[in-house]
Every structure is written in C-alpha cells, then in structure tokens.
Short mmCIF file of C-alpha atoms (C1' of nucleotides) in Angstrom, two decimals:
data_model
loop_
_atom_site.label_atom_id
_atom_site.label_comp_id
_atom_site.label_asym_id
_atom_site.label_seq_id
_atom_site.Cartn_x
_atom_site.Cartn_y
_atom_site.Cartn_z
CA MET L 16 93.31 110.12 118.22
CA PRO L 17 95.46 110.83 114.79
CA GLN L 18 92.64 112.29 112.43
CA ASP L 19 93.71 115.32 115.17
CA HIS L 20 96.81 114.95 113.38
CA GLY L 21 95.58 113.70 110.07
CA GLY L 22 94.94 117.76 108.93
CA PRO L 23 98.46 119.18 109.77
CA ALA L 24 99.80 116.01 108.73
CA LEU L 25 98.19 115.29 105.18
CA ALA L 26 98.73 119.63 104.77
CA ALA L 27 102.48 119.16 105.75
CA PHE L 28 102.67 116.21 103.62
CA ALA L 29 100.19 117.78 100.48
CA ALA L 30 102.53 121.28 100.82
CA LEU L 31 105.39 119.16 99.10
CA LEU L 32 103.88 118.12 96.40
CA ALA L 33 101.64 121.73 95.90
CA ASP L 34 105.05 123.88 94.52
CA PRO L 35 105.01 123.05 90.46
CA THR L 36 108.97 122.59 90.86
CA ARG L 37 108.59 119.62 93.15
CA ALA L 38 105.04 118.38 91.25
CA VAL L 39 107.45 118.70 87.74
CA PHE L 40 110.17 116.74 89.52
CA CYS L 41 108.19 113.84 90.66
CA SER L 42 106.79 114.06 87.46
CA ALA L 43 109.98 113.36 86.40
CA LEU L 44 111.30 110.23 88.32
CA LEU L 45 108.10 108.63 87.97
CA ASP L 46 110.13 106.57 85.06
CA GLY L 47 111.28 104.99 87.88
CA ARG L 48 115.06 105.70 87.38
CA ALA L 49 116.94 108.15 89.41
CA TRP L 50 118.16 111.42 88.40
CA THR L 51 120.73 113.61 89.51
CA ALA L 52 120.18 117.11 90.88
CA GLY L 53 121.39 119.18 87.83
CA GLU L 54 118.93 116.98 85.24
CA LEU L 55 116.22 117.57 87.15
CA ALA L 56 116.88 121.63 87.26
CA ARG L 57 116.91 122.23 84.10
CA THR L 58 114.00 119.45 83.85
CA ALA L 59 112.05 122.12 85.57
CA GLY L 60 114.14 125.09 84.38
CA VAL L 61 115.06 126.85 88.19
CA ALA L 62 118.52 127.23 89.45
CA PRO L 63 120.57 124.61 90.63
CA SER L 64 120.10 126.03 94.40
CA THR L 65 116.73 126.25 93.45
CA ALA L 66 116.27 122.52 92.86
CA SER L 67 118.80 121.35 95.83
CA GLU L 68 116.56 123.03 98.50
CA HIS L 69 113.62 121.08 96.97
CA LEU L 70 115.09 118.16 96.81
CA SER L 71 116.40 118.16 100.00
CA ARG L 72 112.15 118.89 101.46
CA LEU L 73 111.29 115.69 98.81
CA VAL L 74 113.84 113.40 100.58
CA ALA L 75 113.36 114.88 104.36
CA GLY L 76 108.99 114.25 103.93
CA GLY L 77 110.36 111.07 102.67
CA LEU L 78 108.67 111.05 99.14
CA LEU L 79 112.15 110.88 97.44
CA ALA L 80 115.58 108.06 98.54
CA GLU L 81 119.18 110.19 97.59
CA GLU L 82 122.64 108.41 96.79
CA ARG L 83 125.51 110.32 96.61
CA GLN L 84 128.64 109.29 93.96
CA GLY L 85 131.04 111.44 93.59
CA ARG L 86 129.93 114.64 93.12
CA HIS L 87 126.60 113.95 92.11
CA ARG L 88 123.29 113.69 94.26
CA TYR L 89 120.98 111.12 92.72
CA VAL L 90 117.56 110.97 93.65
CA ARG L 91 114.64 108.69 93.02
CA LEU L 92 111.06 107.99 94.24
CA ALA L 93 111.51 106.39 97.18
CA THR L 94 109.16 103.42 97.36
CA PRO L 95 106.56 101.66 94.48
CA ALA L 96 104.00 102.56 96.96
CA VAL L 97 104.95 106.64 96.86
CA ALA L 98 104.85 105.72 92.10
CA THR L 99 101.60 105.09 93.25
CA LEU L 100 100.25 108.04 94.84
CA LEU L 101 101.57 109.96 92.77
CA GLU L 102 99.90 107.97 89.68
CA ASP L 103 96.50 108.46 92.05
CA LEU L 104 97.41 111.76 92.72
CA THR L 105 98.21 112.81 89.26
CA ALA L 106 95.56 110.90 87.43
CA PHE L 107 92.31 112.63 89.70
CA ALA L 108 94.12 115.97 89.17
CA GLU L 109 94.41 115.06 85.42
CA ALA L 110 90.55 114.36 85.47
CA SER L 111 88.91 116.52 87.67
CA HIS L 112 91.52 119.25 85.75
CA GLY L 113 89.54 118.40 83.01
CA GLY L 114 90.41 117.86 78.93
CA ARG L 115 94.12 117.86 78.98
CA PRO L 116 95.05 121.01 76.77
CA ALA L 117 95.74 120.08 72.75
CA PRO L 118 99.64 120.17 71.59
CA ARG L 119 100.53 123.22 70.83
CA ASN L 120 102.26 122.87 67.42
CA LEU L 121 103.38 120.03 65.17
CA ARG L 122 106.28 118.06 66.61
CA GLU L 123 104.89 118.37 70.16
CA ALA L 124 102.17 116.46 68.64
CA THR L 125 104.60 113.70 67.07
CA ARG L 126 106.37 113.74 70.19
CA ARG L 127 102.74 112.50 71.93
CA SER L 128 102.03 109.87 69.30
CA ALA L 129 105.51 108.15 69.63
CA GLU L 130 105.08 108.43 73.83
CA ALA L 131 101.59 107.24 73.42
CA ARG L 132 102.53 104.08 71.27
CA ALA L 133 104.77 102.63 74.37
CA ARG L 134 106.45 104.27 77.06
CA THR L 135 106.99 103.79 81.54
CA CYS L 136 105.18 104.12 84.44
CA TYR L 137 107.51 104.46 86.69
CA ASP L 138 108.40 100.45 86.73
CA HIS L 139 105.70 98.80 84.23
CA LEU L 140 104.78 99.12 80.53
CA ALA L 141 102.34 101.96 80.01
CA GLY L 142 100.88 104.02 76.35
CA GLY L 143 99.45 102.03 73.75
CA LEU L 144 101.41 99.09 74.89
CA GLY L 145 100.34 98.92 77.84
CA VAL L 146 96.62 98.84 77.95
CA ALA L 147 97.56 96.28 74.52
CA VAL L 148 99.22 93.89 76.62
CA ALA L 149 96.67 94.86 79.62
CA ASP L 150 93.73 93.60 77.17
CA ALA L 151 95.32 90.57 75.95
CA LEU L 152 95.77 88.96 79.28
CA LEU L 153 92.20 89.85 80.21
CA ALA L 154 91.20 88.55 77.10
CA ARG L 155 93.03 85.20 77.24
CA GLY L 156 91.66 84.81 81.05
CA LEU L 157 94.74 85.06 82.42
CA VAL L 158 94.28 87.96 84.57
CA THR L 159 90.70 88.63 85.73
CA ALA L 160 88.81 91.78 87.27
CA GLU L 161 86.18 89.74 88.47
CA ALA L 162 86.54 90.70 92.07
CA GLY L 163 89.59 93.48 91.75
CA LEU L 164 91.69 92.63 89.50
CA ALA L 165 94.24 89.22 89.99
CA VAL L 166 96.07 86.19 88.40
CA THR L 167 94.23 83.38 87.19
CA GLU L 168 95.28 79.53 87.23
CA ARG L 169 96.16 79.81 83.72
CA GLY L 170 97.29 82.64 84.03
CA HIS L 171 99.99 81.32 86.69
CA ALA L 172 100.34 78.52 84.78
CA TRP L 173 101.52 80.57 81.86
CA LEU L 174 104.35 82.74 83.66
CA ALA L 175 105.38 79.76 84.67
CA ALA L 176 105.32 78.40 81.22
CA GLN L 177 107.02 81.64 80.05
CA SER L 178 109.84 81.56 83.11
CA ILE L 179 108.48 84.76 84.41
CA GLU L 180 108.28 84.55 88.43
CA LEU L 181 106.78 86.83 90.72
CA PRO L 182 108.71 87.80 93.57
CA PRO L 183 107.89 85.88 96.88
CA ARG L 184 105.84 88.44 99.43
CA ALA L 185 103.43 90.14 96.29
CA GLY L 186 100.39 89.43 96.86
CA ARG L 187 101.35 88.58 100.90
CA PRO L 188 99.36 91.28 103.09
CA GLY L 189 102.48 94.13 103.91
CA GLY L 190 103.31 93.12 100.51
CA ARG L 191 103.18 94.80 96.73
CA PRO L 192 99.28 93.96 95.18
CA VAL L 193 100.39 91.32 92.11
CA VAL L 194 97.81 93.78 89.98
CA ARG L 195 96.94 97.38 90.34
CA SER L 196 95.22 98.73 88.03
CA CYS L 197 96.51 101.99 86.69
CA LEU L 198 94.85 104.71 84.21
CA ASP L 199 96.97 105.75 81.51
CA TRP L 200 96.87 109.26 80.80
CA THR L 201 96.82 108.90 77.29
CA GLU L 202 94.54 106.37 76.43
CA ARG L 203 92.32 107.16 79.36
CA ARG L 204 91.76 103.08 80.05
CA SER L 205 93.75 100.87 82.29
CA HIS L 206 96.91 98.82 82.13
CA LEU L 207 99.24 97.00 84.53
CA GLY L 208 100.44 98.32 87.39
CA GLY L 209 101.29 95.99 90.74
CA ALA L 210 103.80 93.29 90.66
CA LEU L 211 102.69 91.95 87.67
CA GLY L 212 103.02 94.82 85.59
CA ALA L 213 106.57 94.97 87.05
CA VAL L 214 108.31 91.33 86.32
CA LEU L 215 106.67 91.41 82.89
CA PHE L 216 108.44 95.09 81.96
CA ARG L 217 112.06 94.03 83.75
CA THR L 218 110.73 90.53 81.35
CA ALA L 219 110.67 92.53 78.28
CA LEU L 220 113.72 94.72 78.83
CA ASP L 221 116.15 91.92 79.81
CA ARG L 222 114.64 89.81 76.65
CA ALA L 223 115.10 92.70 74.38
CA TRP L 224 111.24 92.66 73.91
CA VAL L 225 111.61 97.06 74.17
CA GLU L 226 114.37 99.03 74.59
CA ARG L 227 114.37 102.61 76.10
CA ILE L 228 114.78 105.73 73.92
CA GLY L 229 116.71 108.61 75.31
CA SER L 230 116.20 109.36 79.10
CA GLY L 231 112.91 110.16 79.16
CA ARG L 232 109.88 107.56 79.47
CA ALA L 233 109.95 106.83 76.17
CA LEU L 234 110.15 102.74 74.84
CA ARG L 235 110.76 101.13 71.60
CA VAL L 236 109.47 97.39 70.46
CA THR L 237 112.56 95.78 69.42
CA PRO L 238 111.33 93.56 65.59
CA ASP L 239 111.92 90.43 68.68
CA GLY L 240 109.44 92.00 70.78
CA GLY L 241 107.33 92.39 68.17
CA ARG L 242 107.16 88.72 67.45
CA ALA L 243 107.22 87.27 71.18
CA LEU L 244 104.48 90.08 71.56
CA ARG L 245 102.39 88.80 68.53
CA GLU L 246 103.22 84.38 69.84
CA LEU L 247 103.12 84.52 73.18
CA LEU L 248 99.60 87.13 73.47
CA GLY L 249 98.44 87.56 69.70
CA VAL L 250 99.37 91.75 70.93
CA GLU L 251 99.37 93.36 66.92
CA LEU L 252 101.23 96.58 66.96
CA MET T 14 101.81 114.25 77.27
CA PRO T 15 99.81 114.82 79.58
CA GLN T 16 102.34 113.88 82.28
CA ASP T 17 104.07 117.34 80.86
CA HIS T 18 101.12 118.81 82.02
CA GLY T 19 101.27 116.39 84.71
CA GLY T 20 103.39 118.52 86.58
CA PRO T 21 101.20 121.61 87.19
CA ALA T 22 97.97 120.11 87.26
CA LEU T 23 99.63 117.69 90.48
CA ALA T 24 100.75 121.12 91.81
CA ALA T 25 97.20 122.84 92.11
CA PHE T 26 95.82 119.63 93.31
CA ALA T 27 98.35 119.39 95.66
CA ALA T 28 97.66 122.67 97.06
CA LEU T 29 94.29 122.59 97.46
CA LEU T 30 95.25 120.00 100.23
CA ALA T 31 98.42 121.80 101.55
CA ASP T 32 96.48 124.32 103.91
CA PRO T 33 95.85 123.52 107.02
CA THR T 34 92.43 124.30 107.28
CA ARG T 35 91.41 122.67 104.28
CA ALA T 36 93.32 119.49 105.68
CA VAL T 37 91.14 119.82 108.46
CA PHE T 38 87.86 120.00 106.76
CA CYS T 39 88.56 117.40 104.77
CA SER T 40 89.93 115.19 107.60
CA ALA T 41 86.86 115.70 109.40
CA LEU T 42 85.00 115.12 106.09
CA LEU T 43 86.41 111.35 106.24
CA ASP T 44 83.00 110.69 108.52
CA GLY T 45 81.20 110.72 105.29
CA ARG T 46 78.84 112.75 105.92
CA ALA T 47 78.20 115.82 105.22
CA TRP T 48 78.60 119.16 107.25
CA THR T 49 77.69 122.95 106.92
CA ALA T 50 80.41 125.50 106.53
CA GLY T 51 79.88 127.14 109.62
CA GLU T 52 80.13 123.53 111.43
CA LEU T 53 83.87 123.45 109.05
CA ALA T 54 84.56 126.80 109.98
CA ARG T 55 84.07 126.61 113.75
CA THR T 56 85.90 122.42 113.89
CA ALA T 57 89.06 124.61 112.23
CA GLY T 58 88.50 127.47 114.18
CA VAL T 59 88.84 129.65 111.44
CA ALA T 60 86.17 132.62 110.50
CA PRO T 61 82.89 131.97 108.56
CA SER T 62 84.40 134.19 105.89
CA THR T 63 87.81 131.74 105.81
CA ALA T 64 85.55 129.26 105.79
CA SER T 65 83.47 130.05 103.14
CA GLU T 66 86.84 131.42 100.75
CA HIS T 67 88.22 127.32 101.24
CA LEU T 68 85.15 125.54 101.06
CA SER T 69 84.86 126.50 97.59
CA ARG T 70 87.96 125.97 96.16
CA LEU T 71 87.52 122.62 97.21
CA VAL T 72 84.48 122.69 95.44
CA ALA T 73 85.84 124.07 92.78
CA GLY T 74 88.79 120.86 92.33
CA GLY T 75 86.83 118.41 92.37
CA LEU T 76 86.92 116.82 95.49
CA LEU T 77 84.16 118.27 97.65
CA ALA T 78 80.18 118.16 96.09
CA GLU T 79 77.91 121.04 97.79
CA GLU T 80 74.08 120.73 98.55
CA ARG T 81 72.08 124.17 99.34
CA GLN T 82 69.24 124.12 101.61
CA GLY T 83 67.90 127.32 103.06
CA ARG T 84 70.37 129.32 104.22
CA HIS T 85 73.15 126.23 104.91
CA ARG T 86 75.63 124.85 102.17
CA TYR T 87 75.87 121.39 103.14
CA VAL T 88 79.14 120.01 101.75
CA ARG T 89 80.58 116.17 101.68
CA LEU T 90 83.56 114.71 99.90
CA ALA T 91 82.70 114.33 96.02
CA THR T 92 82.72 110.48 95.90
CA PRO T 93 83.92 107.43 97.44
CA ALA T 94 87.00 107.66 95.20
CA VAL T 95 87.82 110.91 96.88
CA ALA T 96 87.39 109.33 99.95
CA THR T 97 89.93 106.82 99.11
CA LEU T 98 93.17 109.05 97.95
CA LEU T 99 92.74 111.25 100.92
CA GLU T 100 92.93 108.19 103.07
CA ASP T 101 96.17 107.33 101.61
CA LEU T 102 97.35 110.69 101.47
CA THR T 103 96.67 110.70 105.15
CA ALA T 104 98.35 107.04 105.54
CA PHE T 105 101.32 108.08 104.22
CA ALA T 106 101.58 111.27 106.08
CA GLU T 107 100.99 109.87 109.26
CA ALA T 108 103.82 106.73 108.12
CA SER T 109 106.42 109.40 107.09
CA HIS T 110 105.58 112.03 109.20
CA GLY T 111 107.03 109.27 112.05
CA GLY T 112 105.20 108.43 115.19
CA ARG T 113 101.81 110.47 116.12
CA PRO T 114 102.51 112.35 119.09
CA ALA T 115 101.27 111.21 122.54
CA PRO T 116 97.81 112.62 123.57
CA ARG T 117 98.40 115.81 125.73
CA ASN T 118 96.14 114.89 129.03
CA LEU T 119 93.89 111.99 130.34
CA ARG T 120 90.72 113.45 128.13
CA GLU T 121 92.34 113.37 125.65
CA ALA T 122 93.92 109.15 126.10
CA THR T 123 90.25 107.85 126.84
CA ARG T 124 88.69 109.85 123.87
CA ARG T 125 91.77 107.89 122.18
CA SER T 126 90.82 104.34 123.80
CA ALA T 127 86.54 104.75 123.11
CA GLU T 128 87.48 106.08 119.47
CA ALA T 129 89.68 103.19 118.77
CA ARG T 130 87.59 101.20 119.73
CA ALA T 131 85.21 101.97 117.23
CA ARG T 132 84.70 104.33 114.62
CA THR T 133 83.87 105.18 110.91
CA CYS T 134 86.60 105.66 108.25
CA TYR T 135 84.00 107.11 105.42
CA ASP T 136 81.59 104.93 104.75
CA HIS T 137 83.08 101.80 106.90
CA LEU T 138 83.99 100.27 109.86
CA ALA T 139 87.55 100.95 111.67
CA GLY T 140 88.93 101.62 114.62
CA GLY T 141 89.59 98.24 116.38
CA LEU T 142 86.41 97.21 115.45
CA GLY T 143 87.28 97.10 111.97
CA VAL T 144 90.56 95.34 112.33
CA ALA T 145 89.17 92.61 114.03
CA VAL T 146 86.40 92.39 111.52
CA ALA T 147 89.10 92.29 108.84
CA ASP T 148 90.70 89.58 110.65
CA ALA T 149 87.60 87.39 111.04
CA LEU T 150 87.09 87.47 107.69
CA LEU T 151 90.38 86.41 106.81
CA ALA T 152 90.57 84.13 109.30
CA ARG T 153 87.33 82.44 108.33
CA GLY T 154 88.44 82.00 104.42
CA LEU T 155 85.98 84.49 103.50
CA VAL T 156 87.78 87.12 102.38
CA THR T 157 91.36 85.99 100.69
CA ALA T 158 94.65 87.41 100.33
CA GLU T 159 95.87 85.52 98.16
CA ALA T 160 96.50 87.93 95.63
CA GLY T 161 95.31 91.28 96.42
CA LEU T 162 92.54 90.82 98.50
CA ALA T 163 88.89 89.46 96.93
CA VAL T 164 85.39 87.70 98.38
CA THR T 165 86.13 83.70 98.73
CA GLU T 166 83.19 81.34 97.33
CA ARG T 167 82.61 80.55 101.15
CA GLY T 168 82.42 84.75 101.66
CA HIS T 169 79.93 84.59 98.71
CA ALA T 170 78.20 82.43 100.05
CA TRP T 171 78.13 83.46 103.39
CA LEU T 172 77.17 86.78 101.81
CA ALA T 173 73.97 85.37 100.72
CA ALA T 174 73.73 83.49 104.11
CA GLN T 175 72.88 87.14 105.92
CA SER T 176 71.03 88.96 103.28
CA ILE T 177 73.95 90.50 102.72
CA GLU T 178 74.15 91.86 98.79
CA LEU T 179 77.23 93.94 97.23
CA PRO T 180 76.03 96.72 94.82
CA PRO T 181 76.00 94.79 91.10
CA ARG T 182 78.94 96.73 89.52
CA ALA T 183 81.13 96.36 92.47
CA GLY T 184 84.38 94.28 91.25
CA ARG T 185 83.53 95.39 87.16
CA PRO T 186 86.18 97.59 85.91
CA GLY T 187 85.06 100.93 86.20
CA GLY T 188 83.12 100.06 89.56
CA ARG T 189 84.39 99.85 93.26
CA PRO T 190 87.06 97.11 94.06
CA VAL T 191 85.31 95.09 96.57
CA VAL T 192 87.51 95.15 98.97
CA ARG T 193 90.26 97.64 100.13
CA SER T 194 92.58 97.32 102.61
CA CYS T 195 92.86 100.77 104.46
CA LEU T 196 95.25 101.10 106.80
CA ASP T 197 94.18 101.67 110.05
CA TRP T 198 95.76 104.98 111.71
CA THR T 199 95.39 103.88 115.31
CA GLU T 200 95.65 100.19 115.37
CA ARG T 201 98.48 100.80 112.59
CA ARG T 202 96.68 97.57 110.99
CA SER T 203 94.48 96.54 108.02
CA HIS T 204 90.81 97.46 108.24
CA LEU T 205 88.15 96.41 104.97
CA GLY T 206 87.93 99.53 102.76
CA GLY T 207 85.63 99.01 99.27
CA ALA T 208 82.30 98.26 98.55
CA LEU T 209 82.42 94.85 101.09
CA GLY T 210 83.60 97.32 103.79
CA ALA T 211 80.89 99.77 102.92
CA VAL T 212 78.16 97.33 102.73
CA LEU T 213 79.33 95.36 106.31
CA PHE T 214 79.23 99.33 107.59
CA ARG T 215 75.76 99.89 105.84
CA THR T 216 74.03 96.42 106.95
CA ALA T 217 75.59 97.06 110.73
CA LEU T 218 73.96 100.64 111.12
CA ASP T 219 70.63 98.99 109.81
CA ARG T 220 70.33 96.05 112.10
CA ALA T 221 71.31 98.22 114.87
CA TRP T 222 74.44 96.50 115.33
CA VAL T 223 76.03 100.30 115.77
CA GLU T 224 74.76 103.36 116.40
CA ARG T 225 76.57 107.09 115.97
CA ILE T 226 78.08 108.47 119.42
CA GLY T 227 77.83 112.63 118.53
CA SER T 228 78.55 114.14 115.54
CA GLY T 229 82.01 112.69 115.22
CA ARG T 230 82.90 109.63 114.02
CA ALA T 231 82.64 107.24 116.77
CA LEU T 232 80.48 104.27 116.67
CA ARG T 233 78.90 102.35 120.58
CA VAL T 234 78.09 98.76 119.61
CA THR T 235 74.94 97.43 120.85
CA PRO T 236 73.93 94.19 123.35
CA ASP T 237 72.44 93.08 119.77
CA GLY T 238 75.60 93.75 117.38
CA GLY T 239 77.69 92.10 119.61
CA ARG T 240 75.72 89.06 120.11
CA ALA T 241 75.78 89.60 116.29
CA LEU T 242 79.06 89.84 115.97
CA ARG T 243 80.11 87.11 118.25
CA GLU T 244 77.54 84.73 116.79
CA LEU T 245 78.26 84.99 112.93
CA LEU T 246 82.02 86.24 112.92
CA GLY T 247 83.64 84.79 116.12
CA VAL T 248 84.55 88.46 117.11
CA GLU T 249 84.82 89.46 120.66
CA LEU T 250 85.22 92.95 122.40
"C1'" DG A 25 148.64 121.67 92.19
"C1'" DG A 26 145.36 123.70 88.96
"C1'" DG A 27 140.71 123.63 86.96
"C1'" DA A 28 136.42 122.02 85.68
"C1'" DC A 29 131.86 121.18 87.55
"C1'" DA A 30 128.00 119.70 90.69
"C1'" DG A 31 125.82 120.78 94.61
"C1'" DT A 32 125.07 123.61 98.53
"C1'" DT A 33 124.19 127.73 101.88
"C1'" DC A 34 123.36 132.21 102.13
"C1'" DG A 35 120.85 136.79 101.80
"C1'" DG A 36 117.59 139.26 99.90
"C1'" DC A 37 113.73 140.24 96.79
"C1'" DC A 38 109.13 139.42 95.65
"C1'" DG A 39 104.33 137.74 95.19
"C1'" DG A 40 100.81 134.96 96.45
"C1'" DG A 41 97.44 133.51 100.07
"C1'" DG A 42 95.79 132.47 104.40
"C1'" DC A 43 93.59 135.16 107.51
"C1'" DC A 44 89.85 138.40 109.82
"C1'" DG A 45 86.59 141.84 110.15
"C1'" DA A 46 82.74 145.05 108.60
"C1'" DA A 47 79.21 145.09 105.37
"C1'" DA A 48 75.78 142.73 102.70
"C1'" DC A 49 72.99 139.19 100.75
"C1'" DG A 50 69.11 136.41 101.92
"C1'" DA A 51 66.52 132.71 104.35
"C1'" DG A 52 63.73 131.45 107.85
"C1'" DC A 53 60.53 132.35 111.40
"C1'" DC A 54 57.47 135.84 114.30
"C1'" DG N 23 58.00 144.33 107.77
"C1'" DG N 24 61.91 143.24 110.56
"C1'" DC N 25 64.80 139.97 113.40
"C1'" DT N 26 68.21 136.18 113.62
"C1'" DC N 27 71.42 133.89 111.66
"C1'" DG N 28 74.32 131.00 107.69
"C1'" DT N 29 77.06 132.84 104.21
"C1'" DT N 30 79.21 136.05 100.95
"C1'" DT N 31 82.21 139.14 99.70
"C1'" DC N 32 85.68 142.32 100.08
"C1'" DG N 33 89.67 145.41 101.70
"C1'" DG N 34 93.56 145.22 104.09
"C1'" DC N 35 97.11 143.38 106.58
"C1'" DC N 36 101.30 140.20 106.68
"C1'" DC N 37 103.73 136.25 106.28
"C1'" DC N 38 105.48 132.31 104.18
"C1'" DG N 39 107.98 129.64 100.94
"C1'" DG N 40 110.22 130.22 96.36
"C1'" DC N 41 113.50 132.14 93.14
"C1'" DC N 42 117.59 134.22 92.30
"C1'" DG N 43 123.13 135.51 92.13
"C1'" DA N 44 127.10 135.03 94.76
"C1'" DA N 45 130.44 132.70 97.56
"C1'" DC N 46 131.55 128.10 99.03
"C1'" DT N 47 132.60 123.08 99.01
"C1'" DG N 48 133.85 118.70 97.33
"C1'" DT N 49 134.97 115.54 93.86
"C1'" DC N 50 136.82 114.59 89.65
"C1'" DC N 51 140.80 114.86 86.39
"C1'" DC N 52 144.35 116.31 84.01
#
DNA sequence: GGGACAGTTCGGCCGGGGCCGAAACGAGCC
DNA sequence: GGCTCGTTTCGGCCCCGGCCGAACTGTCCC
C-alpha cells in the first residue's frame, strides 16, 4: 500500500518546506510571480550559493518551476495546486502557532495596514479588498455557500454581463475548482480563490482597476477601479 | 504582515512532518482512530522513548490531540482539518515523488490488493470501494461536479430516503465542506471525503455494511453490505 | 577581447536534532 | 507491598544538512 510509503514520501516532501530559508522563498513566491535566484537570496538574507542549492532542491521536489533566461534563473511556484497547498499549510501553521506577534515599530505597522487594504495572494485578490469583494459577491447572491462555495445562476449571468469568462476546464473533475475559500492571514476571514478568484484578479488588472505597487504583493486601487467596484458590486473602500 | 512570519511559521510546522518517524505516525493516524504511544513506536520501529518525544512535539504543534487513560497515552489527529491537510500533502508528495515502488513480494502484493478493495481514509471510505461509491453517486446525479463538488437536489432527497442525515453545520461557512474530493493513492482517482463521505462511512459501519479487519485501515464488505450497495447504488464489487 | 555580474560547485565548518539505553515514574493488579 | 508494564526524562553519541567563501562557468555589454 502506498501509505506504507506515504510516511517517507510525506517526510521527504515536508522536509522541503521545513527549512526557514526555503519556507521564506515559497512565501515570497506566493505572490504568483517569477523571482530570480538573487532576489530570493537577498530577501531571505543568505548567500547566493546557498540560495542556489535550495532552489535546486525545491525544483527537484516539484514545488517550483524554473526558467532560464540569459544569466538569470527565474523561478515560480510550479502549479496553482502548490499555491493552494502552501496557503493551507501557512494558514494552519499561523493558526496553531498562536496569534501573530505585534508589529515592532510604526513603519512596519503602516506598511501592514497599507498591504492589508489590497494585496495579492498567489493569483487572486486578498487583504481587505479581497475580503470585501468576496462579501459583496455573497451578499448579492452571485456566489453561494450553501453546499460548499459555488457560483449561482445569477452569478454566471453577472459574469457574462461583465464579459468575464471562466476558463473552460474550471469546475470539471481534475480541473481547478471554480471557487475556493482562502483564509486571509490579515483579516482572519475568507476571500475568493479558485478559478473565479483568479479571473477576477486578472480582469481587475487588465481593466486597470488595480495596479501593483513595487515588487511585492501590494496593490493600489485606481480611481477607475474604485468607481467600478462601487457600481458593479457596491464595494466602498 | 503575517507572511513575513509566514516563512518561519511554515518552516516550523513543516518540520513537524519532515521527520520520517513522525510522518509514519501521522500516516498511521490517518485511519482516524486513537493509537497508544507504544503501538506507534512499534509501527515505526523506534524505541518508546523516541516515540514519546515525537508525540510531545506533534501534540504541542497542534497536529495531534492526546488523551490519557491510566498508564496509556492515546493520541489521534487533532481535527478533520489536520486529516485533510495530511491527505493533500501525501497525495502531492506521492505524485511528485514519481510512481510508487512495486511490491517487493507476493505477500505484500496480495495485501495491497486486499486493502485496495476497501479501506478507510481518516473518516471516510477509500480504495476501490470508495472510488466505486463516488462514481455511483456521480453517475446517478446525486452529486454533481458542475462547479466544485456538491450534493444535488436529488442527492438530498436520496439521503433523506435512506434516513442519512448530514451534520447541521456542514457546508456553512466555517463548517466542514459537504463534499470533498480526496485523491486515492491506490486508485489514482478521487473518492468522497468531507461531511458526506464521513456520514456515509459512519452509516455503513452502523448498518454493518462494512466491518473493520484488524487494526489497520482495511475493511471487509459484509453480505448485507454487498446487497445494500447493489440495490441502493448499483455498485457491483 | 575585457570587464561586470548572475549563478553554480566544492570544501569545510558547525549546530541541531534524532536515536538509544538506563533509570525514574506512575498506574494497574495480585 | 511488590510486581509488571507503559511512558517519560536524561545524557551522550552521531550524522545530516544548512551556511559561507572561494573559485569557476557562462552571459551580457562595451
């Protein structure tokens, strides 16, 4: 039986994430974008040589995918499934680890609140904005939590009216679930992941409703975006 | 932001599972029952003193719950959420680890096939039986995979007709999802987890459709059970 | 070609942590 | 009380693995 091997395989896999440096890498990559080896090394505060070895292990273990461009080694999470797994693990780890420590100084506190307003979580919206959008979709009956999260009839109509298309394989067995609850570390509440969360974020970026700030997960809502959110969903920021 | 701490917290949590012995403990506990420290020590092939230390760490980390009875220390997975997390991790680990090794001898092969027919996965059915039941529910339209897995109108009626009741909080936000796809390591296909999977397994045990073999995850389908499965779901074993 | 720079490989250091056995503890049982 | 047995604590061993710096490779740019 595989579960005889489940022990060792599980241990080997968990060991990939059990190192603080590798965990920081994965956390950073949860912004859904590709990072270079050097960026990750600086972020984690280790020598480039150390980062290189870690990345090789993560790639070999199937957590990361790499792409070489010239003298750069770009690396990103291998699949959305990896992101989901990391989100689940982090949520659990944070929860069982007890409350998170308070910010150490004013600068960190303000940065926290800025990020809390709007940020990304892999490929969808998170932070206060993500939670607000999720609440609005539920309140307007576009998404139901009746028996697991799902898009309602009205929800599909609304998406069509906005010319927002879900990917064809979404929701089919083996495909990505349409809606997934993703616990927000900041808000301690759920925002929307899954194919719906991803396509909403993508749309918001394409239509310039939000734009990235710097190279992290932080987002800014544009004036157009604020208007659209208010009109389409009744979301007031 | 918590994700600054997400790295270290994630690493600390993953480290709990990164040890082969602790991973074997968790794998064994995926049968959903409480084991004593000594049983786990023998299963993993380590000294009782070693097992004791590991268990303390797992309990402190929130993965296991313990209950002392006389001179015994019973431990079990702390919550269904832990089981879900372990299932996801194991499935991913098995998948990315490449194909599982072939059975080493005839005895192991036969044991595999016996277990493959019917076994448990935490608190629901798995193996060939689990997959067959899942397929039958889908084929009869009692469960849909339209937009994530969900119980259909007909499904609810069917459950009521069988006097099978879902727990009241199931499917509500914060509650356990009603239906969850759980990848079967043996069959490489999904069977049903979630509240529905749990209540179906519980019902099957209560009505003596299946019974446990020994102390592992293996199950035997009783004659009554075979009849019930055939009549109610058209499942032929 | 030459210089700058990203990444990799290797050797060596060092600490953490898993393991055991011995001994202590404590519950059940006679 | 005295015995058994499951569990725990402690001390000590040892090895795995993360870290760095130095040297090397390969790419881009001038």
